[in-house]
Amino acid sequence: MSPPPPAAQTREHPHADAMSALAAERPEVVCVTCGPGARAALDRLGEPPPQGLIALPEGVEGAVAFCAGLAREGYRPFLHASAAALARGAYELIATQVAAPCLPVRLVGLDGGLLHEGGVAGQALEDLGLMCRLPNLVAAEGGDAADLLGGLRLLDDLSAPVYLRAPARHAPELFGDPPRVGTLRALSEGAEVLLVTSGVCTAEAQRLTAALKAARVSVTHLHAFVVSGAGPALREALAGGAYKLVVTMEAHLSPGPLAAAAAAVLAEGVDARALPTLVPLSVQQTFAQGGALPYLLRKYGLDAGALLAALEAALKRRVGVSAADLPPSPWGRAEGGWPV
Amino acid sequence: MWTERVARAALGMRRRAFEQTARQQGGYLSQVCSTAELLSTLYLRLLRLEESDAPLTPRPFPGHPSPRAPTPPAGALYHGPTAPHLDRLIVGCPAYSLAVYAALTQLSRLDGKALDSYRADGGSLELWAGAHSPGFTFAAGPLGATLGLAAGVAMGRRLRGENGRVWALLDASELRAGRAWEALGVLRARPLSNLAVLLNAPYEEGGAPHVDAFVRACAPWRVEEVDGHDPEALDRAAQRYDADGPLLIRANTHPCQGMLYLSLAGLPLDFVRFKSTRDRMNFEASLRAELYRPGLAGGER
């Protein structure tokens, strides 16, 4: 039996590197941090950006209002704060003073989903769903280093306000090219299962998809960087196909934005040769405990093993893949610094 | 003399706000009482503004901005064009909307009949102002956001090297919200000397511990305390600059200034409203007599 393939490489601080490059290139970009954790996450900023780094103390509502003021003056502030603080503490400000006036404020929610080790207070499991509910606001989630390195420029080109769920420190290197808005990144093509993933779940799904191919399970795997407004891209992916299953996989409270979009598309009806069954994998209506990401993904049914089990249950057959066939997860416990 | 113009404008504001409140059978009248001299002094003496760029008759609600139609805040056009040497006024307390509309009307930045569309369906003079409402750069609310918004504007202007001032008119009730204190943290991290904060402290709020605590927290910077109904005192305080941080002017005011009947009748001051028709009729008759009694200077038109 051949050994499992190696884990994907990881890159340290891809978001900080992308932020540094963007701020150096665009003088109207202002880099703002809220709290010492967010400040530490950007310690890697190389050359000081033209406008400097505005390091604000804790207090995310004041920081969001401050950034709305900056945006009114023609700047594009990138406000870095914990995803939980932005989604829970500042939602009213974001709705009223960022999304409604359509100001180009870029909110970077650090360590959203299960990336945060801090349990219920640190983990924003609902951030993307809440942001997707706001008109005008574009919500995205970085799933690898290329998403973060190339995606920041892409998001800054938008005239809309943006929320980006980003890992504070490291991310795996899964893709070679930057993402594109309005399309889902195709990672594999198949006819039986349409698998749509985002964020940390994409690497988990990729651990399995190579083994599935060897086991003759035909999977189309799509990765979403921009998770809001995914309906048209999903409809396009389903058009003309004969998938038995649509599986969504998100580190998010159920239903995640991708599951919600897929459900809406299927409910509206699609021009497909067969109506697939939707299998939404997400955190099932519970707050999570604290811990390292691989443990949490396993516990809450979002790792490669959980995906395998869900596929076998839905397809009603064993596919002949075991855990020993899978490479290790590229996501590990974040080292250095303290939680954002 | 400019102080006489301020007095006439403040009286005119009170009359206009009273008429609207009577017509609508309720309104944010107490906030007009406490801010009439503050807003009149700002517009007539302290703010460096050009003439309004906006129509005298406010346009209907234009719709909220979107990526396809990223409209700038139409409300700010009533303060004229922006330029590096000109000032900005940021008001964010939702209950001040009527006061700002009345001030703009009184100072001919809005048509004399504009207030007739206050709270009208489809109009832009909304009960709680939006960024499309005359005199507002940001939507009013949530409570306590004003200081952070103004700090961001001041930061943007400093980054561009502009020398105009940013004025933030705060209500003391805003200091009950944690986000106002968070904005104070922002200012501690980035002290902005181009920001002037005018804190309206009506006595019922002004005596509250959070107001004193806020003023103490601003003590590293220049803090002035004045009678908010004394335009000359306001003018003197506004001339102070602190190179190391913002200027805070605590303006002690009376929530029933110019309308003592409000105090005598014991009407609720957060939003004046009536329990009965008799209450309302007494309100109208008494305040009309008080506001239009002989000897009072006529409201400037």
XYZ file of C-alpha atoms in Angstrom:
641
model
C 0.000 0.000 0.000
C 1.394 3.379 -0.961
C 1.890 5.975 1.785
C -0.594 8.862 1.949
C 0.438 12.020 0.118
C 2.159 14.701 2.213
C 0.251 17.575 3.775
C -0.006 20.791 1.799
C 2.650 23.379 2.619
C 1.618 26.301 4.762
C 2.631 29.923 4.492
C 3.085 32.181 7.494
C 1.233 35.499 7.636
C -0.139 35.622 4.075
C -2.716 38.242 5.001
C -0.162 40.560 6.589
C 2.023 40.230 3.495
C -0.913 41.012 1.206
C -1.906 43.967 3.377
C 1.612 45.330 3.307
C 1.831 45.107 -0.483
C -1.593 46.651 -1.028
C -1.024 49.564 1.343
C 2.327 50.306 -0.279
C 0.728 50.333 -3.706
C -2.460 52.281 -2.903
C -2.086 55.422 -0.805
C -5.801 55.632 -0.080
C -5.655 52.270 1.713
C -5.365 52.744 5.472
C -4.461 49.804 7.658
C -6.246 49.872 11.030
C -6.110 47.351 13.856
C -8.398 47.100 16.860
C -6.956 45.512 19.963
C -3.550 44.008 20.719
C -4.377 40.650 19.139
C -5.116 42.188 15.768
C -2.056 44.387 16.105
C 0.070 41.308 16.740
C -1.413 39.579 13.706
C -0.068 42.383 11.539
C 3.364 42.494 13.126
C 4.683 41.133 9.890
C 3.868 44.296 7.981
C 7.128 45.081 6.247
C 7.575 48.627 5.029
C 5.247 50.970 6.900
C 2.341 51.807 4.617
C 2.134 55.416 3.379
C -0.657 56.253 5.786
C 0.979 54.401 8.653
C -0.609 51.679 10.721
C -3.357 52.998 12.951
C -3.321 50.730 15.986
C -6.461 51.337 18.039
C -7.157 49.879 21.467
C -9.952 47.384 22.170
C -13.401 48.725 21.365
C -14.650 47.563 18.010
C -17.700 49.797 17.743
C -15.608 52.916 18.111
C -13.189 51.513 15.556
C -15.934 50.777 13.007
C -17.338 54.285 13.409
C -13.821 55.688 13.008
C -13.358 53.721 9.783
C -16.729 54.887 8.453
C -15.507 58.432 9.034
C -12.269 57.710 7.204
C -14.186 56.188 4.313
C -16.357 59.296 4.053
C -13.126 61.208 3.517
C -12.175 59.084 0.534
C -9.963 56.505 2.214
C -10.425 52.760 2.167
C -9.728 51.597 5.697
C -8.954 47.923 6.346
C -10.117 47.352 9.888
C -8.611 44.259 11.473
C -10.339 42.862 14.538
C -11.424 39.492 15.818
C -14.238 38.088 13.738
C -16.316 37.593 16.879
C -15.964 41.237 17.881
C -16.909 42.476 14.425
C -19.851 40.145 13.924
C -21.281 40.389 17.412
C -20.063 43.626 18.923
C -20.184 45.922 15.928
C -23.021 44.525 13.819
C -25.297 47.482 14.443
C -22.577 49.931 13.426
C -21.664 47.845 10.374
C -25.285 47.754 9.212
C -25.983 51.423 9.852
C -22.735 53.195 9.088
C -20.950 50.853 6.653
C -23.386 48.686 4.660
C -26.322 51.097 4.338
C -24.211 54.043 3.088
C -22.188 51.558 0.968
C -18.890 52.902 2.245
C -15.674 51.192 1.113
C -14.745 49.953 4.557
C -12.920 46.616 4.475
C -13.586 44.617 7.615
C -11.095 41.852 8.214
C -12.477 39.383 10.739
C -9.472 37.499 12.033
C -9.733 33.830 12.950
C -13.447 33.428 12.317
C -15.205 30.097 12.423
C -13.312 27.396 14.272
C -9.868 28.937 13.731
C -10.009 30.648 17.104
C -9.013 28.548 20.071
C -11.043 30.605 22.484
C -14.351 28.750 22.521
C -17.659 30.532 22.491
C -16.265 34.003 23.141
C -13.599 33.792 20.468
C -15.244 31.757 17.757
C -17.475 33.587 15.325
C -19.452 30.733 13.839
C -22.160 33.019 12.513
C -20.127 35.924 11.116
C -20.416 35.172 7.399
C -24.131 34.430 7.579
C -24.784 37.708 9.358
C -22.674 39.696 6.919
C -24.316 38.010 3.924
C -27.663 39.259 5.225
C -26.617 42.893 4.798
C -27.389 44.540 1.456
C -24.346 45.981 -0.347
C -21.828 44.100 1.768
C -19.624 41.485 0.081
C -18.499 38.627 2.340
C -15.473 36.482 1.567
C -13.389 33.848 3.301
C -9.794 33.010 2.612
C -9.226 29.284 2.243
C -5.557 29.317 1.392
C -2.587 31.619 0.972
C -3.384 32.446 -2.662
C -6.911 33.511 -1.663
C -5.428 35.870 0.882
C -2.515 37.134 -1.196
C -4.493 37.718 -4.375
C -7.930 38.209 -2.936
C -7.221 41.348 -0.986
C -6.561 43.393 -4.114
C -9.630 41.900 -5.719
C -11.830 42.882 -2.794
C -10.349 46.352 -2.639
C -11.289 46.874 -6.296
C -14.963 46.566 -5.336
C -16.954 49.704 -4.696
C -18.900 47.852 -2.004
C -18.090 47.367 1.668
C -16.360 44.082 2.364
C -16.078 41.558 5.167
C -13.175 39.124 4.870
C -12.847 36.188 7.246
C -9.109 35.618 7.344
C -6.718 33.461 9.351
C -4.588 35.684 11.532
C -1.367 33.791 11.047
C -0.846 30.914 8.659
C -2.722 29.301 5.802
C -2.053 26.303 3.561
C -0.813 26.783 0.033
C -3.431 24.995 -2.034
C -3.835 27.101 -5.162
C -1.388 28.779 -7.474
C -3.414 31.681 -8.744
C -5.554 34.422 -7.218
C -9.345 34.052 -6.900
C -11.912 35.743 -9.102
C -15.140 37.463 -8.113
C -18.370 35.934 -9.352
C -16.939 32.502 -10.029
C -16.205 29.459 -7.936
C -12.742 27.962 -8.189
C -12.961 24.526 -9.842
C -10.648 22.054 -8.111
C -11.887 18.833 -9.680
C -14.504 17.771 -12.192
C -16.904 14.901 -11.901
C -20.500 13.898 -12.520
C -21.856 12.278 -9.397
C -21.273 14.740 -6.565
C -21.065 18.538 -6.553
C -18.968 19.497 -3.537
C -18.822 23.198 -2.634
C -16.494 24.292 0.155
C -15.036 27.432 1.653
C -12.400 28.467 4.152
C -10.667 25.796 6.187
C -13.034 23.126 4.857
C -11.547 23.294 1.383
C -8.226 21.853 2.540
C -10.114 19.165 4.456
C -12.148 18.263 1.375
C -9.008 18.212 -0.731
C -7.505 15.663 1.646
C -10.292 13.355 0.552
C -10.969 14.168 -3.099
C -7.796 12.566 -4.451
C -8.645 9.343 -2.646
C -12.237 9.548 -3.908
C -11.009 9.816 -7.465
C -8.918 6.706 -6.988
C -12.017 5.010 -5.587
C -14.003 6.060 -8.697
C -16.311 8.481 -6.960
C -16.801 11.262 -9.494
C -16.717 14.629 -7.715
C -16.847 18.209 -8.941
C -15.172 20.224 -6.206
C -15.713 23.992 -6.183
C -14.137 26.419 -3.729
C -15.808 29.720 -2.860
C -13.721 32.744 -1.935
C -16.586 35.233 -2.105
C -19.373 33.474 -0.220
C -22.104 36.108 -0.523
C -24.210 36.025 -3.662
C -23.004 32.542 -4.649
C -26.415 31.632 -6.091
C -25.741 32.424 -9.778
C -22.435 30.527 -9.800
C -24.097 27.530 -8.149
C -26.953 27.624 -10.635
C -24.434 27.650 -13.458
C -22.563 24.714 -11.942
C -25.757 22.698 -11.645
C -27.097 23.545 -15.099
C -27.270 20.571 -17.376
C -25.682 18.254 -14.830
C -26.967 15.042 -13.278
C -25.464 15.208 -9.830
C -26.913 12.922 -7.211
C -25.655 15.073 -4.375
C -24.819 18.672 -3.663
C -22.587 18.768 -0.586
C -21.706 22.066 1.054
C -19.011 22.191 3.716
C -18.435 25.307 5.812
C -16.985 26.099 9.222
C -20.127 27.987 10.101
C -23.303 27.553 12.056
C -25.956 25.713 10.091
C -27.024 26.813 7.568
C -23.870 28.420 6.243
C -24.041 30.893 3.390
C -23.167 28.281 0.776
C -25.807 25.856 2.042
C -28.374 28.644 2.124
C -27.522 29.654 -1.440
C -27.615 26.050 -2.676
C -30.947 25.440 -0.972
C -32.409 28.562 -2.545
C -31.177 27.553 -6.008
C -32.563 24.030 -5.672
C -35.861 25.333 -4.301
C -36.229 27.718 -7.225
C -35.557 24.845 -9.619
C -32.569 24.273 -11.858
C -32.184 23.250 -15.443
C -30.590 19.897 -14.604
C -31.123 16.323 -15.717
C -31.759 15.231 -12.133
C -32.635 17.044 -8.923
C -29.824 16.381 -6.468
C -30.108 15.966 -2.730
C -28.517 18.693 -0.628
C -26.164 17.569 2.140
C -25.118 20.611 4.170
C -22.113 20.041 6.413
C -21.676 22.743 9.008
C -21.728 23.212 12.760
C -25.145 21.951 13.783
C -26.775 24.618 15.927
C -24.391 24.516 18.817
C -21.738 26.764 20.211
C -18.358 25.113 19.981
C -15.768 24.441 22.618
C -12.240 25.789 22.485
C -9.385 23.826 20.996
C -7.056 23.364 18.073
C -8.597 23.426 14.637
C -7.987 19.768 13.628
C -9.663 18.608 16.835
C -12.592 20.974 16.380
C -13.081 20.009 12.739
C -13.224 16.372 13.769
C -15.522 17.015 16.747
C -18.022 19.072 14.780
C -18.076 16.876 11.704
C -16.129 19.072 9.328
C -12.960 17.119 8.628
C -12.180 14.764 5.762
C -13.440 11.783 7.741
C -16.794 13.442 8.365
C -17.104 14.280 4.676
C -16.372 10.672 3.778
C -19.012 9.439 6.209
C -21.577 11.893 4.859
C -20.881 10.858 1.266
C -21.163 7.166 2.070
C -24.432 7.713 3.903
C -25.926 9.782 1.105
C -24.671 7.538 -1.694
C -25.703 4.459 0.294
C -22.463 2.623 -0.429
C -18.969 2.219 0.920
C -16.430 3.945 -1.287
C -13.410 2.035 -0.067
C -11.352 4.865 1.373
C -9.827 4.706 4.834
C -8.231 7.348 7.034
C -4.824 5.850 6.279
C -5.228 6.897 2.639
C -5.504 10.584 3.541
C -2.719 13.139 3.910
C -2.591 15.005 7.217
C -4.429 18.273 7.651
C -2.383 21.353 6.741
C -4.164 23.317 9.444
C -2.527 23.053 12.826
C -2.600 24.947 16.050
C -1.501 28.541 15.475
C 1.880 29.166 16.993
C 3.134 32.449 18.354
C 1.207 35.425 19.644
C -2.045 35.175 21.517
C -5.575 34.735 20.269
C -6.965 37.700 18.372
C -24.356 92.321 16.195
C -23.825 88.617 15.713
C -25.121 87.654 19.151
C -28.456 89.269 18.318
C -28.627 87.251 15.134
C -27.948 84.117 17.158
C -30.724 85.024 19.602
C -33.185 85.648 16.782
C -32.207 82.419 15.043
C -32.547 80.409 18.257
C -36.004 81.835 18.865
C -36.975 81.077 15.296
C -35.786 77.495 15.717
C -37.879 77.063 18.826
C -40.960 78.476 17.132
C -40.570 76.278 14.070
C -39.974 73.172 16.155
C -42.966 73.990 18.335
C -45.218 74.376 15.300
C -44.073 71.006 13.947
C -44.513 69.323 17.310
C -48.000 70.749 17.647
C -48.864 69.684 14.123
C -47.476 66.187 14.601
C -48.738 65.897 18.179
C -45.299 65.015 19.437
C -41.655 65.640 18.754
C -38.094 66.049 19.959
C -38.770 69.500 21.303
C -36.580 69.504 24.375
C -33.538 68.812 22.212
C -34.318 71.944 20.222
C -34.580 73.923 23.443
C -31.153 72.812 24.603
C -29.352 73.092 21.265
C -30.899 76.224 19.760
C -28.055 78.536 20.800
C -25.437 75.839 20.144
C -26.537 75.241 16.566
C -27.195 78.915 15.871
C -23.753 79.877 17.160
C -22.149 77.087 15.181
C -23.806 78.064 11.928
C -23.643 81.833 12.345
C -20.302 82.271 14.061
C -18.065 79.244 14.491
C -18.285 77.100 11.380
C -16.392 78.075 8.280
C -18.889 76.957 5.633
C -19.719 78.126 2.135
C -23.258 78.619 0.905
C -25.401 75.511 0.558
C -25.042 73.444 -2.622
C -28.375 71.769 -2.125
C -31.910 72.663 -3.248
C -33.905 74.844 -0.863
C -36.765 72.414 -1.154
C -35.360 69.067 -0.078
C -35.531 66.306 -2.633
C -37.510 63.150 -1.856
C -35.725 60.186 -0.346
C -33.229 59.210 -3.077
C -32.802 55.575 -2.019
C -29.858 54.179 -0.155
C -26.498 53.975 -1.922
C -25.474 50.711 -3.560
C -22.418 49.620 -5.534
C -24.337 50.443 -8.723
C -25.400 53.855 -7.425
C -22.818 54.969 -4.859
C -24.444 58.294 -4.119
C -22.568 60.633 -1.751
C -24.461 61.823 1.322
C -26.889 64.412 0.018
C -27.403 65.773 3.515
C -23.881 67.181 3.668
C -24.520 69.310 0.568
C -26.502 71.653 2.804
C -23.175 72.637 4.363
C -21.840 73.732 0.988
C -18.799 72.454 -0.887
C -15.876 70.853 0.879
C -12.441 72.457 0.781
C -9.281 72.031 2.855
C -9.818 75.250 4.803
C -13.525 74.737 5.484
C -15.047 73.099 8.524
C -17.324 70.084 8.890
C -20.154 69.551 11.322
C -21.008 66.009 12.360
C -24.260 65.467 14.233
C -25.188 61.903 15.092
C -27.816 62.011 17.802
C -31.104 60.829 16.257
C -33.098 63.127 18.534
C -31.336 66.188 17.091
C -32.790 65.757 13.616
C -35.599 68.279 14.059
C -33.181 70.764 15.645
C -30.830 70.580 12.660
C -33.675 70.905 10.142
C -35.035 73.886 12.065
C -31.603 75.529 12.148
C -31.081 75.057 8.413
C -34.543 76.463 7.731
C -33.941 79.397 10.013
C -30.662 80.178 8.272
C -32.178 79.942 4.778
C -30.305 76.803 3.831
C -33.748 75.237 3.595
C -36.902 76.839 2.292
C -39.283 78.295 4.889
C -41.853 75.638 4.048
C -39.356 72.779 4.028
C -40.248 71.717 7.537
C -43.772 70.977 6.329
C -42.287 67.800 4.865
C -40.829 66.762 8.240
C -41.710 63.101 8.767
C -43.652 63.062 5.482
C -43.791 59.700 3.716
C -41.181 59.568 0.979
C -39.483 62.750 2.155
C -35.908 63.201 3.296
C -36.604 65.097 6.535
C -36.993 61.914 8.486
C -37.704 61.569 12.181
C -34.240 60.085 12.607
C -32.053 61.607 9.939
C -30.313 59.552 7.278
C -27.202 60.579 5.387
C -29.597 61.973 2.770
C -31.297 64.252 5.301
C -30.322 67.935 5.257
C -27.393 68.745 7.525
C -26.276 65.160 8.072
C -23.152 63.478 6.723
C -23.925 60.153 8.399
C -27.180 58.536 9.372
C -28.060 59.584 12.893
C -27.571 56.657 15.208
C -26.940 54.293 16.732
C -26.571 56.376 19.842
C -22.983 57.124 20.732
C -21.475 56.706 17.268
C -20.954 60.432 16.650
C -17.562 60.743 18.275
C -16.041 57.809 16.401
C -17.442 58.985 13.071
C -16.127 62.500 13.614
C -12.741 61.143 14.667
C -12.529 59.200 11.412
C -13.366 62.294 9.391
C -10.783 64.290 11.335
C -8.200 61.558 10.755
C -8.902 61.558 7.031
C -8.532 65.329 6.857
C -5.306 65.218 8.830
C -3.906 62.563 6.487
C -4.629 64.919 3.599
C -3.027 67.838 5.395
C -6.180 69.947 5.551
C -6.472 72.704 8.113
C -10.261 72.911 8.471
C -11.809 71.859 11.736
C -14.207 69.010 12.344
C -16.968 69.840 14.825
C -18.859 67.055 16.540
C -22.072 67.963 18.323
C -22.701 65.327 20.993
C -25.608 64.863 23.320
C -24.761 63.841 26.865
C -27.083 60.848 26.518
C -24.705 59.478 23.878
C -22.127 58.999 26.595
C -24.291 56.274 28.081
C -23.343 54.074 25.116
C -20.099 52.160 25.357
C -19.180 52.991 21.776
C -18.708 56.650 22.717
C -16.105 55.567 25.244
C -14.509 53.327 22.668
C -14.195 56.365 20.432
C -12.462 58.115 23.305
C -9.982 55.242 23.217
C -9.523 55.901 19.512
C -8.724 59.532 20.287
C -6.252 58.532 22.970
C -4.490 56.391 20.373
C -4.679 59.169 17.772
C -5.169 62.572 19.425
C -6.601 64.823 16.735
C -6.199 68.533 17.305
C -8.433 69.323 14.309
C -11.427 67.927 16.186
C -13.664 70.073 18.370
C -16.319 68.297 20.415
C -19.288 70.311 21.573
C -20.994 68.333 24.318
C -24.558 69.385 25.017
C -25.181 68.589 28.679
C -28.781 69.415 29.596
C -29.011 69.542 33.329
C -30.941 66.319 33.750
C -28.163 64.443 31.937
C -25.384 66.854 32.769
C -25.431 65.963 36.434
C -25.102 62.263 35.692
C -21.819 60.662 36.705
C -21.012 59.431 33.216
C -20.851 62.994 31.919
C -18.417 64.106 34.609
C -16.395 60.961 34.031
C -16.224 61.643 30.308
C -15.109 65.217 30.836
C -12.465 64.042 33.310
C -11.301 61.453 30.787
C -10.742 64.271 28.287
C -8.712 66.246 30.813
C -5.359 65.595 29.115
C -6.684 67.811 26.343
C -8.233 71.252 26.511
C -11.607 71.180 28.220
C -13.844 74.243 28.445
C -17.096 74.490 30.378
C -19.630 77.108 29.354
C -23.273 78.073 29.605
C -24.618 76.549 26.394
C -27.141 79.326 25.976
C -24.445 82.041 26.027
C -23.131 82.514 22.473
C -20.255 84.750 23.534
C -19.002 82.178 26.021
C -19.245 79.524 23.325
C -17.332 81.722 20.932
C -14.547 82.306 23.460
C -14.265 78.602 24.206
C -14.169 77.732 20.525
C -11.108 79.896 19.981
C -9.044 77.554 22.168
C -6.812 75.137 20.379
C -4.790 72.329 21.810
C -1.922 71.150 19.664
C -1.909 67.800 21.475
C -5.503 66.743 21.125
C -9.118 67.645 20.526
C -10.977 70.488 22.160
C -13.922 69.545 24.356
C -16.513 72.175 25.185
C -18.969 71.089 27.825
C -22.034 73.214 27.221
C -24.372 73.165 30.203
C -27.894 73.693 28.937
C -31.500 73.584 30.049
C -33.808 71.080 28.380
C -36.704 73.524 28.539
C -34.809 76.721 27.682
C -37.205 79.138 26.009
C -40.181 76.870 26.659
C -40.653 76.877 30.386
C -44.119 75.399 29.983
C -42.474 72.059 29.176
C -40.943 72.054 32.606
C -44.078 73.270 34.386
C -46.353 70.752 32.676
C -44.069 67.834 33.462
C -44.211 66.530 29.898
C -41.724 63.794 28.976
C -38.597 65.425 27.630
C -37.080 62.562 25.621
C -39.926 62.909 23.100
C -42.674 65.345 23.964
C -46.026 63.561 23.791
C -49.460 64.002 25.286
C -51.664 61.775 27.363
C -54.898 63.492 26.375
C -56.431 66.032 24.047
C -56.587 68.420 26.961
C -52.841 68.040 27.531
C -52.208 68.810 23.894
C -54.488 71.853 23.824
C -52.881 73.240 26.959
C -49.487 72.651 25.414
C -50.385 74.503 22.251
C -52.054 77.452 23.926
C -49.447 77.903 26.634
C -46.411 77.555 24.440
C -47.853 79.720 21.702
C -48.370 82.441 24.273
C -44.852 81.939 25.610
C -43.068 81.857 22.258
C -44.973 84.694 20.601
C -45.387 87.031 23.566
C -44.790 90.720 22.861
C -41.242 91.867 23.415
C -39.548 88.737 22.119
C -37.428 89.385 19.065
C -39.028 87.936 15.938
C -37.483 84.771 14.618
C -35.103 85.558 11.790
C -36.488 84.469 8.466
